[in-house]
Amino acid sequence: MIRLFDSVYGDVRELELRDPGRISMYVCGPTVYDLPHLGHGRYTLVWDVARRWYTFRGYVVDFVSNITDIDDNIISRALREGTTEPEVAARFEREWWDAMDRIGVARPSRVPHATQYVADMVELVASLLASDVAYATSDGVYFDVSRVPDYGLLAGQPLDSLRAGARIEANDEKRSPLDFAIWKFAKPGEPSWPAPFGDGRPGWHTECVVMSLDLLGEGFDLHTGGFDLRFPHHENERAQAVAAGRDFTHHWGHSGWVMVGEEKMSKSLGNFTSLTDMLEKTDARAYRLLVLRSHYRSPIEVTPDTIADAERALSRLDALARRFDLPALAGDTMVICSDYHWSGLAGALYEGVALVLDDDLNTPLAVAQLFEAVSAANAAADRGDLEESRELAGAIAVLFGALGLSLRASAAALDGQSEDLVAARDRARAQRDWAEADRLRDRLEELGWVVEDSAEGTSIRRP
Ligand SMILES: [Zn+2]
């Protein structure tokens, strides 16, 4: 049984599945007009971990995540750069997948693009207009939130209090400041699509409700995104589904904020300016480990210091992988638990980890158990208990692999030559050949590594 916090109930609840054994989930994807930022990295990592873990536990996960390839930001960037909207969208979609590949976020089962679903969006807008839940103004079609009695369910506030807090806008044609555009009428020079109620383009909130229902069907299991999407984006998606009489998602999940230190995004402090920037400077696995060490609903601080701390922890895992010659797992192939049968310490580790991950994806508790097991595996090997230590180390590799973390540095971060030198140095130290160990340390330092010794062996990292 999978339990997960549901934002509507404000509580951890059983994820009741439409079809037993299958999980249908929709994750709101990016609007592609700029490089992915650290917040994108956090929520994609969180939901990638969830998807991988549920797959590991034997569920078939249908994972849909969209690309919003038309919006105001894309239009203004195209205008600024003297290019077209499709060119901007295609360029930043490439940047997106490049970053996703590098942090090891597996590609979604399906990736709907908003511009390919405009006809379905036109149909939804027309039906909402016909039932008088939506109304036209001079610049677009708006959804009347007062027509959905439980509007505010995801915000956790009733309509009256939301209304009291809403900003008064210049658009006095709107019946309420909370009403939102589901269709924007065409402006000269902007891309538009034909519609019986006036040519134009869809509003963002209309895209996801149409695409998720189209691909996953009514009553799909889980709709997720970053915490900032809870209101108004998800509230507004839900409101349209309710007004259209469609059974929408049965469970809402949201992941926490990213904080970048006191002075937000300041380059002078050496903070990362984008996810792409971070991936150029660090071991790509470090962000995943940083995310895993916090609960997915808590905010995390992503700075060069917290990333460096994660890199130090990774070096313990890399040392374990070298000592036991463990395979590199993770990547696009998902690990599945039925392929493994563990007993003894390894079996107990799996049981302990499964218990906390099945209960609201408690990755920090799981990671703590896995690091304790690293110490135990090394201790067992030190006292010559080879069978026990080998099985435990293997289970650690598989369980980290199930969370998408490979115990070996990627080829880019740790080339074959450096890896061979580290292994040779560990052998020299085991044989108490200190002169050779020093020579190999110098060689590694020449290659630009910081070399550190620990009980588990040599670990190297970039300065
Ligand atoms: Zn969305």
mmCIF file of N, CA, C and O in Angstrom, residues 188-245:
data_model
loop_
_atom_site.group_PDB
_atom_site.id
_atom_site.type_symbol
_atom_site.label_atom_id
_atom_site.label_comp_id
_atom_site.label_asym_id
_atom_site.label_seq_id
_atom_site.Cartn_x
_atom_site.Cartn_y
_atom_site.Cartn_z
ATOM 1 N N PRO A 188 -2.329 41.318 -32.995
ATOM 2 C CA PRO A 188 -1.541 41.359 -34.234
ATOM 3 C C PRO A 188 -0.114 40.850 -34.002
ATOM 4 O O PRO A 188 0.509 41.186 -32.991
ATOM 5 N N GLY A 189 0.346 40.010 -34.908
ATOM 6 C CA GLY A 189 1.724 39.519 -34.824
ATOM 7 C C GLY A 189 1.923 38.356 -33.873
ATOM 8 O O GLY A 189 3.024 37.837 -33.741
ATOM 9 N N GLU A 190 0.868 37.931 -33.168
ATOM 10 C CA GLU A 190 1.012 36.813 -32.236
ATOM 11 C C GLU A 190 0.421 35.546 -32.843
ATOM 12 O O GLU A 190 -0.527 35.617 -33.616
ATOM 13 N N PRO A 191 0.968 34.385 -32.466
ATOM 14 C CA PRO A 191 0.401 33.141 -32.996
ATOM 15 C C PRO A 191 -1.032 32.958 -32.496
ATOM 16 O O PRO A 191 -1.331 33.315 -31.350
ATOM 17 N N SER A 192 -1.888 32.424 -33.350
ATOM 18 C CA SER A 192 -3.270 32.177 -32.907
ATOM 19 C C SER A 192 -3.841 30.966 -33.628
ATOM 20 O O SER A 192 -3.321 30.531 -34.648
ATOM 21 N N TRP A 193 -4.893 30.438 -33.033
ATOM 22 C CA TRP A 193 -5.573 29.261 -33.566
ATOM 23 C C TRP A 193 -7.042 29.617 -33.757
ATOM 24 O O TRP A 193 -7.578 30.456 -33.006
ATOM 25 N N PRO A 194 -7.689 28.994 -34.764
ATOM 26 C CA PRO A 194 -9.089 29.337 -35.017
ATOM 27 C C PRO A 194 -10.018 28.821 -33.922
ATOM 28 O O PRO A 194 -9.773 27.763 -33.350
ATOM 29 N N ALA A 195 -11.036 29.608 -33.618
ATOM 30 C CA ALA A 195 -12.051 29.173 -32.651
ATOM 31 C C ALA A 195 -13.354 29.879 -32.991
ATOM 32 O O ALA A 195 -13.335 31.045 -33.411
ATOM 33 N N PRO A 196 -14.493 29.193 -32.802
ATOM 34 C CA PRO A 196 -15.782 29.801 -33.149
ATOM 35 C C PRO A 196 -16.083 31.046 -32.312
ATOM 36 O O PRO A 196 -16.803 31.938 -32.748
ATOM 37 N N PHE A 197 -15.525 31.132 -31.107
ATOM 38 C CA PHE A 197 -15.790 32.276 -30.220
ATOM 39 C C PHE A 197 -14.735 33.365 -30.400
ATOM 40 O O PHE A 197 -14.701 34.339 -29.650
ATOM 41 N N GLY A 198 -13.826 33.214 -31.377
ATOM 42 C CA GLY A 198 -12.793 34.220 -31.641
ATOM 43 C C GLY A 198 -11.411 33.587 -31.640
ATOM 44 O O GLY A 198 -11.041 32.925 -30.662
ATOM 45 N N ASP A 199 -10.655 33.804 -32.716
ATOM 46 C CA ASP A 199 -9.320 33.194 -32.810
ATOM 47 C C ASP A 199 -8.433 33.659 -31.656
ATOM 48 O O ASP A 199 -8.588 34.771 -31.142
ATOM 49 N N GLY A 200 -7.496 32.814 -31.275
ATOM 50 C CA GLY A 200 -6.605 33.181 -30.173
ATOM 51 C C GLY A 200 -5.772 32.002 -29.733
ATOM 52 O O GLY A 200 -5.466 31.111 -30.531
ATOM 53 N N ARG A 201 -5.404 31.998 -28.449
ATOM 54 C CA ARG A 201 -4.586 30.905 -27.918
ATOM 55 C C ARG A 201 -5.071 30.561 -26.507
ATOM 56 O O ARG A 201 -5.669 31.397 -25.820
ATOM 57 N N PRO A 202 -4.774 29.328 -26.086
ATOM 58 C CA PRO A 202 -5.306 28.875 -24.792
ATOM 59 C C PRO A 202 -4.606 29.521 -23.600
ATOM 60 O O PRO A 202 -3.443 29.929 -23.697
ATOM 61 N N GLY A 203 -5.299 29.606 -22.479
ATOM 62 C CA GLY A 203 -4.678 29.993 -21.209
ATOM 63 C C GLY A 203 -4.000 28.762 -20.614
ATOM 64 O O GLY A 203 -4.404 27.627 -20.857
ATOM 65 N N TRP A 204 -2.973 29.007 -19.831
ATOM 66 C CA TRP A 204 -2.147 27.928 -19.286
ATOM 67 C C TRP A 204 -2.972 26.896 -18.498
ATOM 68 O O TRP A 204 -2.797 25.688 -18.645
ATOM 69 N N HIS A 205 -3.895 27.381 -17.651
ATOM 70 C CA HIS A 205 -4.648 26.456 -16.796
ATOM 71 C C HIS A 205 -5.523 25.501 -17.613
ATOM 72 O O HIS A 205 -5.865 24.420 -17.141
ATOM 73 N N THR A 206 -5.883 25.927 -18.820
ATOM 74 C CA THR A 206 -6.732 25.079 -19.662
ATOM 75 C C THR A 206 -5.929 23.955 -20.307
ATOM 76 O O THR A 206 -6.453 22.875 -20.570
ATOM 77 N N GLU A 207 -4.643 24.219 -20.532
ATOM 78 C CA GLU A 207 -3.815 23.225 -21.215
ATOM 79 C C GLU A 207 -3.735 21.925 -20.419
ATOM 80 O O GLU A 207 -3.992 20.839 -20.932
ATOM 81 N N CYS A 208 -3.356 22.036 -19.131
ATOM 82 C CA CYS A 208 -3.077 20.824 -18.357
ATOM 83 C C CYS A 208 -4.335 20.000 -18.104
ATOM 84 O O CYS A 208 -4.269 18.774 -18.102
ATOM 85 N N VAL A 209 -5.469 20.661 -17.888
ATOM 86 C CA VAL A 209 -6.682 19.889 -17.603
ATOM 87 C C VAL A 209 -7.072 19.082 -18.839
ATOM 88 O O VAL A 209 -7.454 17.911 -18.743
ATOM 89 N N VAL A 210 -6.915 19.679 -20.008
ATOM 90 C CA VAL A 210 -7.267 18.975 -21.253
ATOM 91 C C VAL A 210 -6.292 17.827 -21.517
ATOM 92 O O VAL A 210 -6.698 16.693 -21.794
ATOM 93 N N MET A 211 -5.010 18.098 -21.407
ATOM 94 C CA MET A 211 -4.013 17.078 -21.756
ATOM 95 C C MET A 211 -4.006 15.914 -20.760
ATOM 96 O O MET A 211 -3.875 14.757 -21.153
ATOM 97 N N SER A 212 -4.170 16.217 -19.466
ATOM 98 C CA SER A 212 -4.139 15.126 -18.486
ATOM 99 C C SER A 212 -5.349 14.211 -18.660
ATOM 100 O O SER A 212 -5.209 12.983 -18.660
ATOM 101 N N LEU A 213 -6.538 14.801 -18.860
ATOM 102 C CA LEU A 213 -7.734 13.965 -19.031
ATOM 103 C C LEU A 213 -7.685 13.204 -20.357
ATOM 104 O O LEU A 213 -8.104 12.050 -20.433
ATOM 105 N N ASP A 214 -7.146 13.843 -21.386
ATOM 106 C CA ASP A 214 -7.085 13.182 -22.676
ATOM 107 C C ASP A 214 -6.176 11.952 -22.632
ATOM 108 O O ASP A 214 -6.516 10.898 -23.160
ATOM 109 N N LEU A 215 -5.028 12.090 -21.975
ATOM 110 C CA LEU A 215 -4.054 10.987 -22.010
ATOM 111 C C LEU A 215 -4.248 9.972 -20.891
ATOM 112 O O LEU A 215 -3.964 8.796 -21.069
ATOM 113 N N LEU A 216 -4.716 10.410 -19.730
ATOM 114 C CA LEU A 216 -4.828 9.476 -18.600
ATOM 115 C C LEU A 216 -6.267 9.069 -18.314
ATOM 116 O O LEU A 216 -6.504 8.096 -17.601
ATOM 117 N N GLY A 217 -7.231 9.802 -18.866
ATOM 118 C CA GLY A 217 -8.635 9.439 -18.678
ATOM 119 C C GLY A 217 -9.193 9.946 -17.359
ATOM 120 O O GLY A 217 -8.458 10.416 -16.489
ATOM 121 N N GLU A 218 -10.517 9.823 -17.212
ATOM 122 C CA GLU A 218 -11.164 10.349 -16.002
ATOM 123 C C GLU A 218 -10.751 9.557 -14.769
ATOM 124 O O GLU A 218 -10.504 8.357 -14.839
ATOM 125 N N GLY A 219 -10.688 10.270 -13.653
ATOM 126 C CA GLY A 219 -10.374 9.626 -12.376
ATOM 127 C C GLY A 219 -8.960 9.077 -12.324
ATOM 128 O O GLY A 219 -8.709 8.053 -11.684
ATOM 129 N N PHE A 220 -8.010 9.751 -13.005
ATOM 130 C CA PHE A 220 -6.628 9.249 -12.916
ATOM 131 C C PHE A 220 -6.116 9.444 -11.490
ATOM 132 O O PHE A 220 -6.704 10.156 -10.682
ATOM 133 N N ASP A 221 -4.990 8.764 -11.191
ATOM 134 C CA ASP A 221 -4.640 8.585 -9.783
ATOM 135 C C ASP A 221 -3.992 9.789 -9.103
ATOM 136 O O ASP A 221 -4.337 10.119 -7.971
ATOM 137 N N LEU A 222 -3.039 10.413 -9.779
ATOM 138 C CA LEU A 222 -2.185 11.356 -9.055
ATOM 139 C C LEU A 222 -1.797 12.522 -9.946
ATOM 140 O O LEU A 222 -1.313 12.317 -11.063
ATOM 141 N N HIS A 223 -2.024 13.721 -9.462
ATOM 142 C CA HIS A 223 -1.624 14.933 -10.180
ATOM 143 C C HIS A 223 -0.646 15.674 -9.277
ATOM 144 O O HIS A 223 -0.958 15.946 -8.126
ATOM 145 N N THR A 224 0.533 15.979 -9.806
ATOM 146 C CA THR A 224 1.553 16.582 -8.952
ATOM 147 C C THR A 224 2.225 17.775 -9.625
ATOM 148 O O THR A 224 2.025 18.047 -10.799
ATOM 149 N N GLY A 225 3.049 18.420 -8.837
ATOM 150 C CA GLY A 225 3.848 19.554 -9.308
ATOM 151 C C GLY A 225 4.515 20.196 -8.108
ATOM 152 O O GLY A 225 4.411 19.687 -6.981
ATOM 153 N N GLY A 226 5.185 21.289 -8.354
ATOM 154 C CA GLY A 226 5.787 22.039 -7.259
ATOM 155 C C GLY A 226 4.694 22.690 -6.420
ATOM 156 O O GLY A 226 3.566 22.910 -6.888
ATOM 157 N N PHE A 227 5.035 23.008 -5.172
ATOM 158 C CA PHE A 227 4.063 23.578 -4.237
ATOM 159 C C PHE A 227 3.435 24.863 -4.770
ATOM 160 O O PHE A 227 2.260 25.150 -4.534
ATOM 161 N N ASP A 228 4.222 25.637 -5.528
ATOM 162 C CA ASP A 228 3.729 26.914 -6.062
ATOM 163 C C ASP A 228 2.599 26.723 -7.083
ATOM 164 O O ASP A 228 1.892 27.681 -7.399
ATOM 165 N N LEU A 229 2.413 25.507 -7.579
ATOM 166 C CA LEU A 229 1.340 25.280 -8.557
ATOM 167 C C LEU A 229 -0.010 24.975 -7.905
ATOM 168 O O LEU A 229 -1.040 24.945 -8.578
ATOM 169 N N ARG A 230 0.025 24.727 -6.601
ATOM 170 C CA ARG A 230 -1.203 24.339 -5.898
ATOM 171 C C ARG A 230 -2.311 25.360 -6.153
ATOM 172 O O ARG A 230 -3.441 25.019 -6.463
ATOM 173 N N PHE A 231 -1.962 26.629 -5.987
ATOM 174 C CA PHE A 231 -2.890 27.716 -6.250
ATOM 175 C C PHE A 231 -2.144 28.825 -6.961
ATOM 176 O O PHE A 231 -1.055 29.179 -6.543
ATOM 177 N N PRO A 232 -2.655 29.399 -8.074
ATOM 178 C CA PRO A 232 -3.965 29.086 -8.635
ATOM 179 C C PRO A 232 -3.966 27.980 -9.706
ATOM 180 O O PRO A 232 -5.033 27.538 -10.095
ATOM 181 N N HIS A 233 -2.774 27.527 -10.177
ATOM 182 C CA HIS A 233 -2.783 26.657 -11.362
ATOM 183 C C HIS A 233 -3.623 25.398 -11.164
ATOM 184 O O HIS A 233 -4.534 25.112 -11.940
ATOM 185 N N HIS A 234 -3.332 24.633 -10.121
ATOM 186 C CA HIS A 234 -4.065 23.384 -9.939
ATOM 187 C C HIS A 234 -5.520 23.624 -9.521
ATOM 188 O O HIS A 234 -6.423 22.886 -9.909
ATOM 189 N N GLU A 235 -5.715 24.656 -8.709
ATOM 190 C CA GLU A 235 -7.092 25.020 -8.338
ATOM 191 C C GLU A 235 -7.920 25.272 -9.603
ATOM 192 O O GLU A 235 -9.068 24.822 -9.728
ATOM 193 N N ASN A 236 -7.316 25.998 -10.540
ATOM 194 C CA ASN A 236 -8.038 26.385 -11.753
ATOM 195 C C ASN A 236 -8.209 25.216 -12.727
ATOM 196 O O ASN A 236 -9.214 25.134 -13.428
ATOM 197 N N GLU A 237 -7.232 24.334 -12.758
ATOM 198 C CA GLU A 237 -7.408 23.106 -13.553
ATOM 199 C C GLU A 237 -8.611 22.335 -13.022
ATOM 200 O O GLU A 237 -9.488 21.903 -13.769
ATOM 201 N N ARG A 238 -8.612 22.161 -11.711
ATOM 202 C CA ARG A 238 -9.672 21.388 -11.068
ATOM 203 C C ARG A 238 -11.032 22.046 -11.293
ATOM 204 O O ARG A 238 -12.014 21.367 -11.598
ATOM 205 N N ALA A 239 -11.093 23.377 -11.164
ATOM 206 C CA ALA A 239 -12.367 24.096 -11.320
ATOM 207 C C ALA A 239 -12.966 23.830 -12.708
ATOM 208 O O ALA A 239 -14.177 23.613 -12.844
ATOM 209 N N GLN A 240 -12.115 23.825 -13.732
ATOM 210 C CA GLN A 240 -12.622 23.581 -15.092
ATOM 211 C C GLN A 240 -13.149 22.158 -15.237
ATOM 212 O O GLN A 240 -14.173 21.924 -15.878
ATOM 213 N N ALA A 241 -12.438 21.200 -14.649
ATOM 214 C CA ALA A 241 -12.888 19.805 -14.723
ATOM 215 C C ALA A 241 -14.244 19.659 -14.031
ATOM 216 O O ALA A 241 -15.162 19.024 -14.559
ATOM 217 N N VAL A 242 -14.355 20.273 -12.851
ATOM 218 C CA VAL A 242 -15.618 20.198 -12.103
ATOM 219 C C VAL A 242 -16.749 20.808 -12.934
ATOM 220 O O VAL A 242 -17.817 20.225 -13.103
ATOM 221 N N ALA A 243 -16.488 21.993 -13.505
ATOM 222 C CA ALA A 243 -17.519 22.686 -14.278
ATOM 223 C C ALA A 243 -17.905 21.900 -15.531
ATOM 224 O O ALA A 243 -19.048 21.959 -15.977
ATOM 225 N N ALA A 244 -16.940 21.162 -16.083
ATOM 226 C CA ALA A 244 -17.221 20.375 -17.289
ATOM 227 C C ALA A 244 -17.815 19.012 -16.951
ATOM 228 O O ALA A 244 -18.085 18.211 -17.850
ATOM 229 N N GLY A 245 -17.981 18.741 -15.645
ATOM 230 C CA GLY A 245 -18.570 17.467 -15.232
ATOM 231 C C GLY A 245 -17.643 16.280 -15.437
ATOM 232 O O GLY A 245 -18.099 15.150 -15.597
#
